[in-house]
Tab-separated table of C-alpha atoms in Angstrom:
chain	number	residue	atom	x	y	z
A	1	MET	CA	-0.084	-0.082	0.184
A	2	ILE	CA	2.713	2.376	0.902
A	3	TYR	CA	4.294	1.947	-2.543
A	4	LEU	CA	0.958	3.119	-4.087
A	5	TYR	CA	0.853	6.047	-2.063
A	6	LEU	CA	4.327	6.962	-2.594
A	7	PHE	CA	3.572	6.787	-6.391
A	8	LEU	CA	0.502	8.640	-6.261
A	9	GLU	CA	1.682	11.564	-4.150
A	10	PHE	CA	4.752	12.267	-6.058
A	11	PHE	CA	2.842	11.787	-9.278
A	12	LYS	CA	0.632	14.561	-8.054
A	13	VAL	CA	3.691	16.621	-7.258
A	14	GLY	CA	5.162	16.025	-10.750
A	15	LEU	CA	1.755	16.913	-12.474
A	16	PHE	CA	0.790	20.073	-10.646
A	17	THR	CA	4.164	22.018	-10.394
A	18	ILE	CA	5.051	24.369	-13.208
A	19	GLY	CA	8.264	26.126	-13.118
A	20	GLY	CA	10.348	23.260	-11.481
A	21	GLY	CA	12.653	23.548	-8.609
A	22	TYR	CA	11.328	25.737	-5.789
A	23	ALA	CA	7.761	25.573	-7.090
A	24	MET	CA	7.639	21.837	-5.980
A	25	ILE	CA	8.550	22.736	-2.437
A	26	PRO	CA	4.874	23.678	-1.308
A	27	LEU	CA	3.410	20.407	-2.610
A	28	ILE	CA	6.050	18.221	-1.592
A	29	LYS	CA	5.654	19.678	1.936
A	30	GLU	CA	1.963	19.079	1.719
A	31	ALA	CA	2.360	15.412	0.603
A	32	VAL	CA	4.988	14.517	3.275
A	33	LEU	CA	3.468	16.173	6.154
A	34	SER	CA	0.069	14.834	5.591
A	35	HIS	CA	1.228	11.401	5.457
A	36	GLY	CA	3.683	11.974	8.293
A	37	TRP	CA	6.554	10.785	6.144
A	38	LEU	CA	8.743	13.589	7.748
A	39	SER	CA	8.329	16.234	10.209
A	40	GLU	CA	8.611	19.764	9.391
A	41	ALA	CA	12.237	20.156	10.674
A	42	GLU	CA	13.251	17.104	8.602
A	43	PHE	CA	11.693	18.503	5.546
A	44	ILE	CA	13.676	21.646	5.923
A	45	ASP	CA	16.831	19.553	6.456
A	46	MET	CA	15.926	17.766	3.138
A	47	ILE	CA	15.577	20.824	1.249
A	48	GLY	CA	19.116	21.862	2.319
A	49	LEU	CA	20.530	18.372	1.553
A	50	SER	CA	18.870	18.250	-1.793
A	51	GLU	CA	20.271	21.678	-2.509
A	52	VAL	CA	23.951	20.442	-2.114
A	53	THR	CA	23.433	17.181	-3.808
A	54	PRO	CA	23.259	17.067	-7.922
A	55	GLY	CA	19.982	16.758	-9.634
A	56	PRO	CA	16.430	18.391	-9.479
A	57	ILE	CA	15.170	18.925	-6.020
A	58	ALA	CA	11.961	17.010	-6.692
A	59	ILE	CA	13.959	13.870	-7.718
A	60	ASN	CA	16.127	14.069	-4.671
A	61	MET	CA	13.337	14.424	-2.292
A	62	ALA	CA	11.167	11.517	-4.097
A	63	THR	CA	14.277	9.216	-3.917
A	64	PHE	CA	15.159	9.914	-0.118
A	65	ILE	CA	11.674	9.697	1.166
A	66	GLY	CA	10.702	6.697	-0.870
A	67	SER	CA	13.810	4.902	0.318
A	68	ASN	CA	13.009	5.891	3.948
A	69	GLN	CA	9.428	4.737	3.686
A	70	GLY	CA	9.726	1.580	1.393
A	71	GLY	CA	13.520	0.793	0.515
A	72	ILE	CA	14.877	0.530	-2.851
A	73	LEU	CA	11.284	-0.143	-4.262
A	74	GLY	CA	9.911	2.747	-2.586
A	75	ALA	CA	12.475	4.986	-3.760
A	76	THR	CA	12.076	3.716	-7.395
A	77	VAL	CA	8.163	4.029	-7.365
A	78	ALA	CA	8.352	7.511	-5.765
A	79	THR	CA	10.887	8.791	-8.367
A	80	ILE	CA	8.991	7.301	-11.256
A	81	GLY	CA	5.928	8.962	-9.945
A	82	VAL	CA	7.530	12.435	-9.932
A	83	VAL	CA	9.106	11.945	-13.274
A	84	LEU	CA	6.272	10.311	-15.261
A	85	PRO	CA	3.876	13.438	-15.670
A	86	ALA	CA	6.801	15.469	-17.100
A	87	PHE	CA	8.044	12.681	-19.300
A	88	LEU	CA	4.416	11.890	-20.791
A	89	ILE	CA	3.415	15.530	-21.139
A	90	MET	CA	6.785	16.418	-22.918
A	91	LEU	CA	6.433	13.427	-25.101
A	92	LEU	CA	2.967	14.298	-26.175
A	93	ILE	CA	4.024	17.992	-26.967
A	94	SER	CA	7.004	16.615	-28.912
A	95	ILE	CA	4.876	14.231	-30.852
A	96	LEU	CA	1.706	16.077	-31.613
A	97	LEU	CA	1.545	19.659	-31.013
A	98	LYS	CA	4.764	21.533	-30.507
A	99	LYS	CA	2.839	24.839	-31.318
A	100	PHE	CA	0.095	23.897	-28.578
A	101	ILE	CA	2.271	25.494	-25.778
A	102	LYS	CA	2.497	28.746	-27.724
A	103	LYS	CA	-1.134	29.044	-28.005
A	104	ARG	CA	-2.592	32.008	-26.547
A	105	PHE	CA	-5.206	30.378	-24.260
A	106	VAL	CA	-2.646	27.925	-22.903
A	107	GLN	CA	-0.240	30.819	-22.256
A	108	ALA	CA	-3.168	32.764	-20.571
A	109	ALA	CA	-3.917	30.035	-18.170
A	110	LEU	CA	-0.180	29.361	-17.509
A	111	GLY	CA	0.089	33.087	-16.464
A	112	GLY	CA	-2.411	32.530	-13.830
A	113	MET	CA	-0.896	29.310	-12.554
A	114	LYS	CA	2.623	30.833	-12.356
A	115	THR	CA	1.450	33.770	-10.261
A	116	VAL	CA	-0.152	31.128	-8.030
A	117	ALA	CA	3.142	29.061	-7.892
A	118	ILE	CA	5.088	32.257	-6.709
A	119	ALA	CA	2.353	32.907	-4.101
A	120	LEU	CA	2.761	29.291	-2.867
A	121	ILE	CA	6.497	29.680	-2.554
A	122	ALA	CA	6.172	32.957	-0.761
A	123	SER	CA	3.633	31.457	1.820
A	124	SER	CA	6.134	28.512	2.195
A	125	ALA	CA	9.071	30.901	2.880
A	126	ILE	CA	6.792	32.940	5.419
A	127	ILE	CA	5.592	29.695	7.095
A	128	LEU	CA	9.216	28.141	7.362
A	129	PHE	CA	10.570	31.429	8.421
A	130	SER	CA	8.020	31.684	11.301
A	131	ASP	CA	8.255	27.944	12.307
A	132	ILE	CA	11.981	28.108	12.641
A	133	LEU	CA	12.816	31.389	13.945
A	134	MET	CA	9.511	32.460	15.893
A	135	PRO	CA	6.850	29.718	15.979
A	136	VAL	CA	3.283	30.999	16.087
A	137	SER	CA	0.658	28.777	17.560
A	138	TYR	CA	-3.029	29.498	17.943
A	139	VAL	CA	-4.356	27.651	21.076
A	140	ASP	CA	-7.902	28.268	22.781
A	141	GLY	CA	-8.355	31.746	21.073
A	142	ASN	CA	-4.811	33.047	21.960
A	143	PHE	CA	-1.826	33.508	19.769
A	144	ASN	CA	1.471	32.333	21.051
A	145	ILE	CA	4.632	33.482	19.725
A	146	SER	CA	7.966	32.090	21.017
A	147	VAL	CA	10.995	33.762	19.761
A	148	ASN	CA	14.121	31.395	19.182
A	149	LEU	CA	16.783	34.206	19.791
A	150	HIS	CA	19.578	31.786	19.219
A	151	LEU	CA	18.405	30.931	15.681
A	152	ILE	CA	17.668	34.387	14.842
A	153	LYS	CA	21.230	35.538	15.641
A	154	LEU	CA	22.529	32.585	13.316
A	155	PHE	CA	20.089	33.731	10.660
A	156	VAL	CA	21.357	37.274	10.690
A	157	LEU	CA	24.854	35.874	10.566
A	158	ILE	CA	24.226	33.889	7.489
A	159	VAL	CA	22.338	36.812	5.628
A	160	ALA	CA	25.401	39.077	6.488
A	161	GLY	CA	27.768	36.236	5.270
A	162	TYR	CA	25.814	35.989	1.979
A	163	PHE	CA	26.150	39.688	1.293
A	164	LEU	CA	29.603	39.860	2.359
A	165	LEU	CA	30.580	37.135	-0.214
A	166	LYS	CA	28.559	38.858	-2.815
A	167	ILE	CA	30.517	41.983	-2.393
A	168	ILE	CA	33.891	40.182	-2.228
A	169	PHE	CA	33.209	37.898	-5.286
A	170	LYS	CA	31.259	40.500	-7.217
A	171	LYS	CA	28.859	38.036	-8.610
A	172	LYS	CA	26.035	35.638	-7.947
A	173	VAL	CA	26.466	33.326	-4.978
A	174	SER	CA	25.028	29.805	-5.789
A	175	PRO	CA	22.510	28.302	-3.549
A	176	VAL	CA	25.038	25.445	-3.084
A	177	PHE	CA	27.443	27.918	-1.622
A	178	VAL	CA	24.929	29.471	0.702
A	179	ILE	CA	24.057	26.069	2.135
A	180	LEU	CA	27.576	25.199	2.599
A	181	MET	CA	28.397	28.394	4.172
A	182	SER	CA	25.327	28.056	6.361
A	183	ALA	CA	26.476	24.724	7.607
A	184	VAL	CA	30.047	26.042	8.422
A	185	LEU	CA	28.457	28.994	10.221
A	186	GLY	CA	26.108	26.784	12.115
A	187	ILE	CA	28.993	24.785	13.498
A	188	VAL	CA	31.168	27.666	14.343
A	189	PHE	CA	28.422	29.714	15.997
A	190	ASN	CA	27.096	26.839	18.253
A	191	TYR	CA	30.628	26.008	19.391
A	192	LEU	CA	31.467	29.651	20.262
A	193	ALA	CA	28.137	30.405	21.903
K	1	MET	CA	21.987	24.166	-15.175
K	2	LEU	CA	21.632	26.300	-18.210
K	3	THR	CA	25.145	27.034	-18.687
K	4	LEU	CA	26.047	23.519	-18.336
K	5	LEU	CA	23.534	22.556	-20.979
K	6	GLN	CA	24.639	25.256	-23.310
K	7	GLY	CA	28.399	24.104	-23.008
K	8	GLU	CA	27.530	20.381	-23.520
K	9	LEU	CA	24.669	20.426	-26.112
K	10	VAL	CA	25.302	23.535	-28.181
K	11	GLU	CA	29.008	23.892	-28.130
K	12	LYS	CA	30.396	20.470	-27.595
K	13	ARG	CA	27.987	17.972	-29.319
K	14	LYS	CA	26.202	20.536	-31.690
K	15	TRP	CA	22.822	18.882	-31.237
K	16	ILE	CA	21.000	22.104	-31.085
K	17	ASP	CA	21.807	25.814	-31.626
K	18	ASN	CA	21.400	28.527	-28.971
K	19	ASP	CA	17.898	29.567	-30.190
K	20	GLU	CA	16.560	26.055	-30.045
K	21	LEU	CA	17.936	25.689	-26.334
K	22	MET	CA	16.178	29.029	-25.424
K	23	GLU	CA	12.876	27.895	-26.953
K	24	MET	CA	13.127	24.571	-25.299
K	25	THR	CA	13.859	26.087	-21.917
K	26	ALA	CA	10.718	28.274	-22.460
K	27	ILE	CA	8.477	25.256	-23.305
K	28	SER	CA	10.013	23.294	-20.195
K	29	GLU	CA	9.239	26.169	-17.954
K	30	SER	CA	5.602	26.187	-18.881
K	31	THR	CA	5.082	22.442	-18.548
K	32	PRO	CA	4.742	20.511	-15.205
K	33	GLY	CA	7.586	18.800	-13.643
K	34	PRO	CA	11.302	19.369	-13.221
K	35	ILE	CA	12.941	21.437	-15.911
K	36	ALA	CA	15.705	19.060	-16.320
K	37	ILE	CA	13.285	16.197	-17.274
K	38	ASN	CA	11.417	18.198	-19.513
K	39	LEU	CA	14.372	19.165	-21.530
K	40	ALA	CA	15.707	15.580	-21.502
K	41	THR	CA	12.419	14.247	-22.841
K	42	TYR	CA	12.114	17.012	-25.382
K	43	LEU	CA	15.533	16.570	-26.665
K	44	GLY	CA	15.604	12.999	-26.601
K	45	TYR	CA	12.617	12.716	-28.631
K	46	SER	CA	13.712	15.187	-31.238
K	47	ARG	CA	17.070	13.210	-31.829
K	48	GLY	CA	15.974	9.653	-31.184
K	49	GLY	CA	12.332	9.131	-30.987
K	50	PHE	CA	10.519	7.470	-28.037
K	51	LEU	CA	13.769	5.410	-27.018
K	52	GLY	CA	15.833	8.508	-27.315
K	53	ALA	CA	13.486	10.258	-24.912
K	54	LEU	CA	13.465	7.253	-22.497
K	55	PHE	CA	17.126	6.980	-22.361
K	56	ALA	CA	17.866	10.828	-22.000
K	57	THR	CA	15.278	11.034	-19.163
K	58	LEU	CA	16.784	8.081	-17.468
K	59	GLY	CA	20.188	9.662	-17.855
K	60	VAL	CA	19.178	12.623	-16.053
K	61	VAL	CA	17.322	10.730	-13.271
K	62	LEU	CA	19.843	8.004	-12.431
K	63	PRO	CA	22.683	10.232	-10.957
K	64	PRO	CA	20.685	11.902	-8.394
K	65	PHE	CA	18.653	8.831	-7.885
K	66	ALA	CA	21.794	6.741	-6.888
K	67	ILE	CA	23.428	9.577	-4.810
K	68	MET	CA	20.153	10.206	-2.717
K	69	PHE	CA	19.468	6.546	-2.224
K	70	ALA	CA	23.192	6.091	-0.910
K	71	ILE	CA	22.652	9.204	1.359
K	72	SER	CA	19.343	8.069	2.696
K	73	MET	CA	21.050	4.733	4.042
K	74	PHE	CA	23.302	6.536	6.403
K	75	PHE	CA	21.583	9.974	6.985
K	76	GLN	CA	19.918	9.115	10.071
K	77	ASN	CA	23.082	7.903	11.711
K	78	LEU	CA	24.948	10.928	10.549
K	79	LEU	CA	22.421	13.145	12.561
K	80	ALA	CA	23.547	11.538	15.830
K	81	TYR	CA	26.593	13.638	15.710
K	82	GLU	CA	26.693	16.847	17.435
K	83	VAL	CA	28.715	18.573	14.730
K	84	VAL	CA	26.277	17.422	12.042
K	85	GLN	CA	23.194	18.788	14.100
K	86	TYR	CA	24.792	22.209	14.450
K	87	ALA	CA	25.510	22.192	10.541
K	88	PHE	CA	22.008	21.351	10.059
K	89	MET	CA	20.863	24.160	12.300
K	90	GLY	CA	22.784	26.579	10.127
K	91	ILE	CA	21.463	24.727	6.958
K	92	LYS	CA	17.713	25.516	8.246
K	93	CYS	CA	18.408	28.976	8.425
K	94	GLY	CA	20.127	28.928	5.153
K	95	VAL	CA	17.198	27.286	3.422
K	96	VAL	CA	14.855	29.749	4.768
K	97	PHE	CA	16.997	32.681	3.468
K	98	LEU	CA	17.156	31.069	0.130
K	99	LEU	CA	13.432	30.655	-0.032
K	100	CYS	CA	12.836	34.258	0.865
K	101	LYS	CA	15.466	35.172	-1.866
K	102	VAL	CA	13.983	32.939	-4.585
K	103	THR	CA	10.499	34.546	-3.844
K	104	ILE	CA	11.790	38.007	-4.606
K	105	THR	CA	13.533	36.977	-7.660
K	106	LEU	CA	10.494	35.299	-8.936
K	107	LEU	CA	8.216	38.311	-8.128
K	108	LYS	CA	10.591	40.657	-10.145
K	109	GLY	CA	10.281	38.325	-13.039
K	110	ASN	CA	6.571	37.862	-12.940
K	111	ARG	CA	3.860	40.104	-14.843
K	112	LYS	CA	2.960	43.149	-12.662
K	113	ASP	CA	-0.746	43.587	-13.708
K	114	TRP	CA	-3.205	44.258	-10.849
K	115	ILE	CA	-4.687	40.936	-11.362
K	116	ALA	CA	-1.486	39.241	-10.630
K	117	ILE	CA	-0.869	41.167	-7.499
K	118	VAL	CA	-4.271	40.339	-6.117
K	119	ILE	CA	-3.836	36.668	-6.906
K	120	PHE	CA	-0.622	36.726	-5.171
K	121	ALA	CA	-1.646	38.693	-2.073
K	122	VAL	CA	-4.748	36.466	-1.565
K	123	VAL	CA	-3.151	33.068	-2.306
K	124	ALA	CA	-0.123	33.793	-0.212
K	125	SER	CA	-2.065	35.158	2.858
K	126	LEU	CA	-4.873	32.435	2.714
K	127	MET	CA	-2.025	29.746	2.718
K	128	VAL	CA	-0.445	31.359	5.714
K	129	ILE	CA	-3.844	31.763	7.483
K	130	PHE	CA	-4.852	28.090	6.696
K	131	THR	CA	-1.529	26.964	8.223
K	132	ILE	CA	-1.826	28.949	11.413
K	133	PHE	CA	-5.475	27.513	12.102
K	134	ALA	CA	-4.673	24.053	10.684
K	135	VAL	CA	-7.183	24.149	8.004
K	136	SER	CA	-6.481	21.448	5.530
K	137	PHE	CA	-6.828	22.862	1.891
K	138	SER	CA	-4.701	21.515	-0.826
K	139	ALA	CA	-2.404	24.007	-2.823
K	140	ILE	CA	-3.544	22.123	-5.931
K	141	TYR	CA	-6.854	23.786	-5.881
K	142	PHE	CA	-5.075	27.220	-5.810
K	143	ILE	CA	-3.091	26.136	-8.835
K	144	LEU	CA	-6.283	24.996	-10.715
K	145	MET	CA	-8.117	28.299	-9.771
K	146	GLY	CA	-5.010	30.182	-11.105
K	147	ALA	CA	-5.361	28.354	-14.336
K	148	VAL	CA	-9.084	29.196	-14.642
K	149	ILE	CA	-8.646	32.952	-13.783
K	150	GLY	CA	-5.663	33.259	-15.940
K	151	LEU	CA	-7.529	31.768	-18.885
K	152	LEU	CA	-10.350	34.216	-18.447
K	153	VAL	CA	-8.541	37.374	-17.578
K	154	TYR	CA	-5.533	37.030	-19.900
K	155	GLY	CA	-7.204	34.829	-22.616
K	156	LEU	CA	-10.833	35.061	-23.194
K	157	ILE	CA	-11.701	38.661	-22.082
K	158	PRO	CA	-9.098	40.324	-24.251
K	159	TYR	CA	-10.120	37.903	-27.040
K	160	LYS	CA	-13.801	38.800	-26.844
K	161	LYS	CA	-12.835	42.491	-26.965
K	162	GLU	CA	-10.820	42.136	-30.102
K	163	GLN	CA	-13.525	40.113	-31.691
K	164	LYS	CA	-15.979	43.229	-31.203
K	165	LYS	CA	-13.664	45.585	-32.794
């Protein structure tokens, strides 16, 4: 049964994300949290891990979660699930109607979907930011905010580190580099504090 | 990613030219799924039919699959070390920072008409509100609604106006 769920959930992720990369994060988050495959903290670790390993984030995640839940077979079905929609749709476009995607109504629908995809990424950014640095909970009609000062200091340090690197190297700092720098700063900061 | 593809496909193998690569990237960005998969399937099919598409896609999936599978075997043990936990504390903050950065970059590149601004504001705030109050509502519905609104506002309504003229 787990194999079927893995396949279906990742098939949905593959089918409904347009733009690739970060656009997949909100849907993967929904899938893994609702099935209890990962906790939110583990999910964020996974994004970091996927960022520093080669290949598309969606495939990294599908393989890792599939492997955790169902070994090699789980990893295989989850990965096939996330790849299959893209493969089939592209095949169809190549065979039948290369011009289809350029049609004005297709582009119009995509225009709306892309804005939603960005809004979903933005909401993920806000939710993860809050959950890690200042978790908000709503219990019995009261909002509780607990500020994690330790992590906020680390966060500020990382942002400062990023802009410092950007000024020194005078060009774009790749996400891989940001994650590696964050890991080093995390270690140094915790041993010093 | 794009620079790697350009070096390998355009300059070394001469399978496609720069314009074709740009067009393929644009198509890949407007079809579902990881962009690397879209590109591999598309290029594979155009050079070698169905088998070409299959093997090109397998080629782009296998390396990350093998690497992640290997990592998943010992990742849990790795987390037992204090130094690794500290590293991941930093990585968590780094990921949040990257997500904020990506959001801003994407917003800059997106269309800026008022419909887009309203869709963005409504969807982003509803998602946050739903999360706080633990309302379960799939993001997929928002994506589908986005398609319908886009079709109406950017497609049908301007089309009807043109027809009248």
